[in-house]
Amino acid sequence: MGAPPGYRPSAWVHLLHQLPRADFQLRPVPSGFAPQEQGYQQALLLVAALAGLGLGLSLIFIAVYLIRFCCCRPPEPPGTKSPQSGGGCVTWSCIAALLVGCIGIGIGFYGNSETSDGVSQLSSALLHANHTLSAIDHLASETVERLDQAVRTELTTLEEVLAQRTELVAAARGARRQAEAVALQLQGLAFWQGVPLSPLQVAEEVAFVEEYRWLAYVLLLLLELLVCLFTLLGLAKQSKWLVVVMTVMSFLVLVLSWASMGLEAATAVGLSDFCSNPDTYVLNLTQEETGLSSDILNYYFLCNQAVSNPFQQRLTLSQRALANIHSQLQGLEREAVPQFPSAQKPLLSLEETLNVTEGDFHQLVALLHCRGLHKDYGAALRGLCEDALEGLLFLLLCSLLSAGALATALCSLPRAWALFPPSDGYDDTDDDDPFNPQESKRFVQWQSSI
């Protein structure tokens, strides 16, 4: 099948499409996009479950590390106030991990923007396609109505005026039959009229879902950023309570990062399967939802020389009929107007109607050509399979970096917390504060010396 203009599956699509897939029984599953099949659904769920496995392993590793740190460290001699060896390395490793997490958050904001741009391009293509289809239906219906009105009024009046000349009446009736034939042919051109599937509705639903997806990712990235920044602040100020609170929040963000990673991985794999060969799935789904013939759908989705225009015969017959009407009206104007001056008004009205109809007909021919809708199809695929997929991969990288950084920080924070100097409950007091117990003690000693 011919690819839409400007769209070629990217290297990422080919790479993800080649990954092996298996169902819950670990049986191989074909990589063709088939979301309605249970085996394919299980394969995507299994891809998402790999993130759950990674979360479980991370939590086990963190638990084992913390248990070893709490239970297996050697006791300190009483009165020891010197910091443990390697304390600076622990603190700096935690800071480095959090900085890596901040870099991942920046990548996540970029990926979220790319995904949003791709989905917006998809919505715009759907809206433009809806405008084209609505214009075709409107022009065809309006032209048919105009011809019917001309048959009921001007041609009927003309036949009554020319009733005394049978040959002129026969010419007027010939024009009537040609106009009725054109109206009959044009009725079949409004192929999208009455179709239950609306591109406008699809575009609105896609935009609605994308709005909340974008907002959810922004909130998640902001939460990760705040956790990293406040953790760094707690380490800088050596504030135990802030580090404890951020440790709890880091556990929450770690779970959310692995969950988003599973969702992104499954979506990226499914999207790559769709983008590797989108024509087959889109054709079958559109035919199922609309009930249109395969000739029409193949013409617009493929748009190549191997597929002929299914409306060509109707357009040819309509063009010939309009030309015949035009020649018949010219003949009536030459022969009937000198004998029947009252026939001039309906003839002029018919010629005006015919000129407007011919203009709308040429516009309808241009709209019915496959170039416009096929261009919209290509734009939708580029937005979904290039920008959106690229954004998903950046979000996946962001989730991976965030999960690794938070896991490292969770292992380092308790050790860094243990290296903080004892506060005796007066971390926030000033040395010059007279209510500070240390300052009060020095004041009493000063008075006794006096």
Coordinates of C-alpha atoms in Angstrom, one line a residue:
M1 CA 0.0 0.0 0.0
G2 CA 1.2 3.5 -0.8
A3 CA 2.4 5.6 2.1
P4 CA 0.8 9.0 2.6
P5 CA 2.9 12.0 1.4
G6 CA 5.7 12.9 3.7
Y7 CA 5.3 9.9 6.0
R8 CA 7.8 7.1 6.3
P9 CA 8.0 4.8 9.4
S10 CA 11.0 6.0 11.5
A11 CA 13.8 4.0 12.8
W12 CA 12.2 4.0 16.2
V13 CA 9.0 2.5 14.7
H14 CA 11.0 -0.3 13.1
L15 CA 13.0 -1.0 16.3
L16 CA 10.0 -1.1 18.6
H17 CA 8.0 -3.1 16.0
Q18 CA 10.7 -5.8 15.9
L19 CA 10.6 -6.4 19.7
P20 CA 9.2 -9.9 20.6
R21 CA 5.8 -10.1 22.1
A22 CA 4.2 -12.7 24.3
D23 CA 0.9 -13.3 26.1
F24 CA 0.4 -14.3 29.7
Q25 CA 1.3 -17.9 28.8
L26 CA 4.5 -16.6 27.2
R27 CA 3.4 -17.7 23.8
P28 CA 4.6 -15.6 20.9
V29 CA 2.2 -13.0 19.6
P30 CA 2.4 -11.4 16.1
S31 CA 3.5 -7.8 16.1
G32 CA 0.7 -6.6 13.8
F33 CA -1.6 -4.0 15.4
A34 CA -4.7 -5.8 16.6
P35 CA -6.1 -4.1 19.8
Q36 CA -9.3 -6.1 19.6
E37 CA -7.5 -9.5 20.0
Q38 CA -7.0 -10.8 23.5
G39 CA -3.5 -12.1 22.8
Y40 CA -2.3 -8.7 21.7
Q41 CA -3.9 -7.0 24.7
Q42 CA -2.1 -9.4 27.0
A43 CA 1.2 -8.7 25.2
L44 CA 0.8 -5.0 25.8
L45 CA -0.2 -5.6 29.5
L46 CA 2.9 -7.8 29.8
V47 CA 5.0 -4.9 28.6
A48 CA 3.5 -2.6 31.1
A49 CA 4.0 -5.3 33.8
L50 CA 7.7 -5.2 33.2
A51 CA 7.6 -1.7 34.9
G52 CA 5.9 -3.3 37.8
L53 CA 8.6 -5.9 38.0
G54 CA 11.2 -3.1 38.0
L55 CA 9.4 -1.3 40.8
G56 CA 9.3 -4.5 42.9
L57 CA 13.0 -5.1 42.3
S58 CA 13.8 -1.4 43.2
L59 CA 11.8 -1.6 46.4
I60 CA 13.5 -4.9 47.4
F61 CA 16.9 -3.5 46.7
I62 CA 16.2 -0.3 48.7
A63 CA 14.8 -2.4 51.6
V64 CA 17.8 -4.7 51.7
Y65 CA 20.2 -1.8 51.5
L66 CA 18.4 0.1 54.4
I67 CA 18.1 -3.1 56.5
R68 CA 21.9 -3.7 56.0
F69 CA 22.6 -0.1 56.8
C70 CA 20.5 0.0 60.0
C71 CA 21.3 -3.4 61.4
C72 CA 24.8 -4.3 60.2
R73 CA 26.8 -1.1 60.8
P74 CA 29.4 -1.4 63.6
P75 CA 28.5 0.4 66.9
E76 CA 30.2 3.7 67.4
P77 CA 32.4 4.3 70.5
P78 CA 30.7 6.4 73.2
G79 CA 31.5 10.0 73.0
T80 CA 32.6 9.9 69.3
K81 CA 31.7 13.1 67.6
S82 CA 33.8 12.8 64.4
P83 CA 31.8 12.1 61.2
Q84 CA 31.9 8.6 59.8
S85 CA 34.3 7.9 57.0
G86 CA 32.7 8.3 53.5
G87 CA 30.0 10.7 54.7
G88 CA 30.9 13.3 52.1
C89 CA 30.8 10.7 49.4
V90 CA 27.3 9.6 50.5
T91 CA 26.0 13.1 50.5
W92 CA 27.5 14.0 47.1
S93 CA 26.2 10.8 45.6
C94 CA 22.7 11.7 46.7
I95 CA 23.1 15.2 45.3
A96 CA 24.4 13.8 42.0
A97 CA 21.4 11.4 41.8
L98 CA 19.0 14.3 42.4
L99 CA 20.6 16.4 39.8
V100 CA 20.3 13.6 37.3
G101 CA 16.6 13.4 38.3
C102 CA 16.3 17.1 37.5
I103 CA 17.8 16.6 34.1
G104 CA 15.3 13.8 33.5
I105 CA 12.5 16.1 34.5
G106 CA 13.7 18.6 31.9
I107 CA 13.6 15.8 29.3
G108 CA 10.1 14.9 30.5
F109 CA 8.8 18.5 29.9
Y110 CA 10.2 18.4 26.4
G111 CA 8.7 15.0 25.7
N112 CA 5.3 16.1 27.1
S113 CA 5.4 19.1 24.7
E114 CA 6.4 16.9 21.7
T115 CA 3.6 14.5 22.5
S116 CA 1.1 17.3 22.8
D117 CA 2.3 18.8 19.5
G118 CA 1.8 15.5 17.7
V119 CA -1.7 15.0 19.1
S120 CA -2.6 18.6 18.2
Q121 CA -1.5 17.9 14.6
L122 CA -3.7 14.8 14.6
S123 CA -6.7 16.9 15.8
S124 CA -6.0 19.6 13.2
A125 CA -5.9 17.1 10.4
L126 CA -9.2 15.6 11.6
L127 CA -10.8 19.0 11.7
H128 CA -9.6 19.8 8.2
A129 CA -10.9 16.5 6.9
N130 CA -14.2 17.2 8.5
H131 CA -14.3 20.6 6.8
T132 CA -13.7 19.0 3.4
L133 CA -16.3 16.3 3.9
S134 CA -18.9 18.8 5.1
A135 CA -18.1 21.0 2.1
I136 CA -18.7 18.1 -0.3
D137 CA -22.0 17.2 1.3
H138 CA -23.1 20.9 1.4
L139 CA -22.2 21.6 -2.2
A140 CA -23.8 18.5 -3.5
S141 CA -27.0 19.0 -1.5
E142 CA -27.2 22.7 -2.4
T143 CA -26.6 22.0 -6.1
V144 CA -29.3 19.3 -6.2
E145 CA -31.7 21.6 -4.4
R146 CA -31.0 24.4 -6.9
L147 CA -31.6 22.2 -9.9
D148 CA -34.8 20.8 -8.4
Q149 CA -36.0 24.4 -7.8
A150 CA -35.2 25.3 -11.4
V151 CA -37.1 22.2 -12.7
R152 CA -40.1 23.1 -10.6
T153 CA -40.3 26.8 -11.5
E154 CA -38.4 28.1 -14.5
L155 CA -38.6 25.0 -16.7
T156 CA -42.3 24.5 -15.9
T157 CA -43.0 28.2 -16.7
L158 CA -41.0 27.9 -19.9
E159 CA -43.0 24.8 -21.1
E160 CA -46.2 26.7 -20.4
V161 CA -45.0 29.7 -22.4
L162 CA -43.9 27.5 -25.4
A163 CA -47.0 25.3 -25.4
Q164 CA -47.9 26.4 -28.9
R165 CA -44.7 25.1 -30.4
T166 CA -44.3 21.4 -29.8
E167 CA -40.6 21.2 -30.9
L168 CA -39.7 24.0 -28.5
V169 CA -41.6 22.2 -25.7
A170 CA -39.7 19.1 -26.5
A171 CA -36.4 21.0 -26.2
A172 CA -37.5 22.4 -22.8
R173 CA -38.5 18.9 -21.7
G174 CA -35.1 17.6 -22.8
A175 CA -33.4 20.2 -20.6
R176 CA -35.7 19.1 -17.8
R177 CA -34.6 15.5 -18.2
Q178 CA -30.9 16.5 -18.3
A179 CA -31.3 18.6 -15.1
E180 CA -33.0 15.8 -13.3
A181 CA -30.2 13.4 -14.5
V182 CA -27.6 15.8 -13.1
A183 CA -29.4 16.1 -9.8
L184 CA -29.6 12.3 -9.6
Q185 CA -25.9 11.9 -10.2
L186 CA -24.9 14.7 -7.8
Q187 CA -27.0 13.0 -5.0
G188 CA -24.5 10.1 -5.0
L189 CA -21.5 12.4 -4.5
A190 CA -22.5 13.3 -0.9
F191 CA -21.0 10.0 0.2
W192 CA -20.4 11.1 3.8
Q193 CA -23.9 12.3 4.4
G194 CA -25.6 10.2 7.1
V195 CA -22.4 8.4 8.2
P196 CA -22.4 7.9 12.0
L197 CA -18.6 8.5 12.3
S198 CA -17.7 12.2 12.5
P199 CA -14.1 13.4 12.3
L200 CA -15.1 16.4 14.3
Q201 CA -16.3 14.3 17.2
V202 CA -13.1 12.2 17.0
A203 CA -11.0 15.4 17.1
E204 CA -12.9 16.7 20.1
E205 CA -12.5 13.5 22.0
V206 CA -8.8 13.3 21.2
A207 CA -8.3 16.9 22.3
F208 CA -10.2 16.3 25.5
V209 CA -8.1 13.2 26.4
E210 CA -4.9 15.0 25.5
E211 CA -5.7 18.0 27.6
Y212 CA -6.0 15.9 30.7
R213 CA -3.0 13.7 29.8
W214 CA -0.8 16.8 29.4
L215 CA -2.0 18.3 32.7
A216 CA -1.4 15.0 34.5
Y217 CA 2.1 14.8 33.2
V218 CA 2.8 18.4 34.1
L219 CA 1.6 17.9 37.7
L220 CA 3.7 14.7 37.9
L221 CA 6.8 16.4 36.7
L222 CA 6.3 19.4 39.0
L223 CA 5.9 17.0 41.9
E224 CA 9.2 15.3 41.0
L225 CA 10.9 18.6 40.6
L226 CA 9.7 19.8 44.0
V227 CA 10.8 16.6 45.7
C228 CA 14.3 16.9 44.2
L229 CA 14.6 20.6 45.1
F230 CA 13.4 20.3 48.6
T231 CA 15.6 17.3 49.2
L232 CA 18.6 19.2 48.0
L233 CA 17.5 22.0 50.3
G234 CA 17.2 19.6 53.3
L235 CA 20.7 18.3 52.6
A236 CA 22.1 21.8 52.3
K237 CA 20.5 23.0 55.6
Q238 CA 21.0 19.6 57.2
S239 CA 17.3 19.7 58.2
K240 CA 16.3 16.3 59.5
W241 CA 12.6 16.8 59.4
L242 CA 12.7 18.1 55.8
V243 CA 14.8 15.1 54.7
V244 CA 12.4 12.7 56.4
V245 CA 9.4 14.2 54.7
M246 CA 11.1 14.2 51.3
T247 CA 12.1 10.6 51.8
V248 CA 8.5 9.6 52.2
M249 CA 7.5 11.7 49.2
S250 CA 10.3 10.1 47.2
F251 CA 8.8 6.7 47.8
L252 CA 5.5 8.0 46.3
V253 CA 7.1 9.6 43.3
L254 CA 9.2 6.4 42.7
V255 CA 6.0 4.4 42.5
L256 CA 4.4 7.0 40.1
S257 CA 7.5 7.0 38.0
W258 CA 7.5 3.3 37.5
A259 CA 3.7 3.3 36.8
S260 CA 4.1 6.0 34.2
M261 CA 7.0 4.1 32.7
G262 CA 4.8 1.0 32.2
L263 CA 2.1 3.1 30.6
E264 CA 4.5 4.8 28.3
A265 CA 6.3 1.6 27.3
A266 CA 3.0 -0.2 26.4
T267 CA 1.7 2.9 24.5
A268 CA 5.0 3.2 22.6
V269 CA 5.0 -0.4 21.6
G270 CA 1.4 -0.4 20.5
L271 CA 1.9 2.9 18.6
S272 CA 4.9 1.5 16.8
D273 CA 2.8 -1.5 15.7
F274 CA 0.1 0.8 14.3
C275 CA 2.6 3.1 12.6
S276 CA 4.5 0.3 10.9
N277 CA 1.5 -0.4 8.6
P278 CA -1.4 2.0 9.4
D279 CA -3.3 1.7 6.2
T280 CA -4.7 -1.8 6.8
Y281 CA -6.0 -1.1 10.2
V282 CA -7.4 2.4 9.4
L283 CA -9.2 1.1 6.3
N284 CA -10.8 -1.8 8.1
L285 CA -11.8 0.3 11.1
T286 CA -13.3 3.1 8.9
Q287 CA -15.2 0.6 6.8
E288 CA -16.6 -1.0 9.9
E289 CA -17.6 2.3 11.5
T290 CA -19.0 4.0 8.4
G291 CA -20.2 1.2 6.1
L292 CA -18.7 2.9 3.1
S293 CA -17.5 0.8 0.1
S294 CA -13.9 -0.3 -0.1
D295 CA -13.5 1.5 -3.4
I296 CA -14.2 4.9 -1.9
L297 CA -11.9 4.2 1.2
N298 CA -9.1 2.8 -0.9
Y299 CA -9.2 5.9 -3.2
Y300 CA -8.9 8.4 -0.4
F301 CA -6.5 6.5 1.9
L302 CA -4.2 5.2 -0.8
C303 CA -4.6 7.9 -3.5
N304 CA -2.3 6.4 -6.2
Q305 CA -2.6 5.6 -9.9
A306 CA -3.6 2.0 -9.2
V307 CA -6.9 3.1 -7.6
S308 CA -9.4 4.8 -9.8
N309 CA -11.8 7.6 -8.8
P310 CA -15.1 5.9 -7.8
F311 CA -17.0 9.1 -8.7
Q312 CA -15.5 9.6 -12.1
Q313 CA -18.5 8.1 -14.0
R314 CA -20.9 10.3 -12.1
L315 CA -18.8 13.4 -12.7
T316 CA -18.4 12.7 -16.4
L317 CA -22.2 12.1 -16.9
S318 CA -23.0 15.3 -14.9
Q319 CA -20.5 17.4 -16.9
R320 CA -22.0 16.1 -20.2
A321 CA -25.5 16.8 -19.0
L322 CA -24.7 20.3 -18.0
A323 CA -23.1 20.9 -21.4
N324 CA -26.2 19.6 -23.1
I325 CA -28.5 21.8 -20.9
H326 CA -26.3 24.8 -21.8
S327 CA -26.6 24.1 -25.6
Q328 CA -30.3 23.5 -25.4
L329 CA -30.9 26.8 -23.5
Q330 CA -28.9 28.7 -26.1
G331 CA -31.0 27.1 -28.9
L332 CA -34.2 28.0 -27.1
E333 CA -33.0 31.6 -26.7
R334 CA -32.3 31.9 -30.4
E335 CA -35.5 30.4 -31.6
A336 CA -38.1 31.0 -28.8
V337 CA -37.4 34.6 -27.6
P338 CA -38.2 36.3 -31.0
Q339 CA -41.6 34.5 -31.1
F340 CA -42.3 34.4 -27.3
P341 CA -40.7 37.4 -25.5
S342 CA -42.1 36.2 -22.2
A343 CA -39.8 33.2 -22.4
Q344 CA -36.7 35.5 -22.0
K345 CA -37.1 35.9 -18.2
P346 CA -37.2 32.1 -17.3
L347 CA -34.4 31.5 -19.8
L348 CA -32.2 34.2 -18.2
S349 CA -32.9 32.7 -14.8
L350 CA -32.1 29.2 -16.0
E351 CA -28.8 30.4 -17.5
E352 CA -27.9 32.1 -14.2
T353 CA -28.7 28.9 -12.3
L354 CA -26.7 26.9 -14.8
N355 CA -23.6 29.2 -14.4
V356 CA -23.8 28.9 -10.6
T357 CA -24.2 25.2 -10.9
E358 CA -21.2 24.8 -13.1
G359 CA -19.1 26.8 -10.7
D360 CA -20.1 24.7 -7.8
F361 CA -19.6 21.6 -9.9
H362 CA -16.0 22.4 -10.6
Q363 CA -15.4 23.2 -6.9
L364 CA -17.0 19.8 -6.1
V365 CA -14.7 18.1 -8.6
A366 CA -11.7 19.6 -6.8
L367 CA -12.9 18.6 -3.3
L368 CA -13.7 15.1 -4.4
H369 CA -10.1 14.5 -5.6
C370 CA -8.2 12.3 -3.2
R371 CA -5.3 14.8 -2.8
G372 CA -6.9 16.9 0.0
L373 CA -8.1 14.1 2.2
H374 CA -5.0 12.0 1.6
K375 CA -2.9 15.0 2.7
D376 CA -4.9 15.2 5.9
Y377 CA -4.4 11.5 6.5
G378 CA -0.6 11.9 6.0
A379 CA -0.5 14.9 8.4
A380 CA -2.4 12.9 11.0
L381 CA 0.1 10.0 10.7
R382 CA 3.1 12.3 10.9
G383 CA 1.7 13.9 14.1
L384 CA 0.9 10.6 15.7
C385 CA 3.8 8.4 14.5
E386 CA 6.6 11.0 14.6
D387 CA 6.0 13.8 17.1
A388 CA 3.8 11.9 19.5
L389 CA 5.9 8.7 19.4
E390 CA 9.1 10.8 19.9
G391 CA 7.6 12.5 22.8
L392 CA 6.6 9.2 24.4
L393 CA 10.1 8.0 24.1
F394 CA 11.4 11.1 25.8
L395 CA 8.8 10.6 28.6
L396 CA 10.0 7.0 28.9
L397 CA 13.6 8.2 29.3
C398 CA 12.4 10.8 31.9
S399 CA 10.6 8.1 33.9
L400 CA 13.7 5.8 33.8
L401 CA 16.1 8.6 34.9
S402 CA 13.7 9.7 37.6
A403 CA 13.2 6.2 38.9
G404 CA 16.9 5.5 39.0
A405 CA 17.7 8.9 40.7
L406 CA 15.0 8.4 43.3
A407 CA 16.1 4.9 44.1
T408 CA 19.7 6.1 44.6
A409 CA 18.5 9.0 46.7
L410 CA 16.4 6.7 48.9
C411 CA 19.4 4.6 49.6
S412 CA 21.6 7.6 50.3
L413 CA 19.3 9.8 52.3
P414 CA 19.2 7.7 55.5
R415 CA 23.0 7.6 55.6
A416 CA 23.2 11.3 55.0
W417 CA 20.6 11.9 57.6
A418 CA 22.6 9.9 60.1
L419 CA 25.6 12.2 59.4
F420 CA 23.8 15.4 60.4
P421 CA 25.1 16.9 63.6
P422 CA 22.8 16.5 66.7
S423 CA 20.5 19.4 67.1
D424 CA 19.2 18.9 70.7
G425 CA 15.9 20.3 69.4
Y426 CA 17.4 23.8 68.8
D427 CA 18.3 23.8 65.1
D428 CA 16.5 27.0 64.3
T429 CA 17.7 29.1 67.3
D430 CA 20.2 31.9 66.8
D431 CA 23.5 32.0 68.7
D432 CA 22.8 35.5 69.9
D433 CA 19.3 34.7 71.1
P434 CA 19.1 35.3 74.9
F435 CA 16.6 32.5 75.3
N436 CA 19.0 30.0 73.7
P437 CA 20.1 27.6 76.6
Q438 CA 23.7 27.8 75.5
E439 CA 23.6 31.6 75.5
S440 CA 21.8 31.6 78.9
K441 CA 24.5 29.4 80.3
R442 CA 27.2 31.7 79.2
F443 CA 25.3 34.7 80.7
V444 CA 25.2 33.0 84.1
Q445 CA 28.9 32.2 84.0
W446 CA 29.6 35.9 83.2
Q447 CA 27.5 37.1 86.1
S448 CA 29.3 34.8 88.6
S449 CA 32.7 35.9 87.4
I450 CA 31.7 39.5 88.2

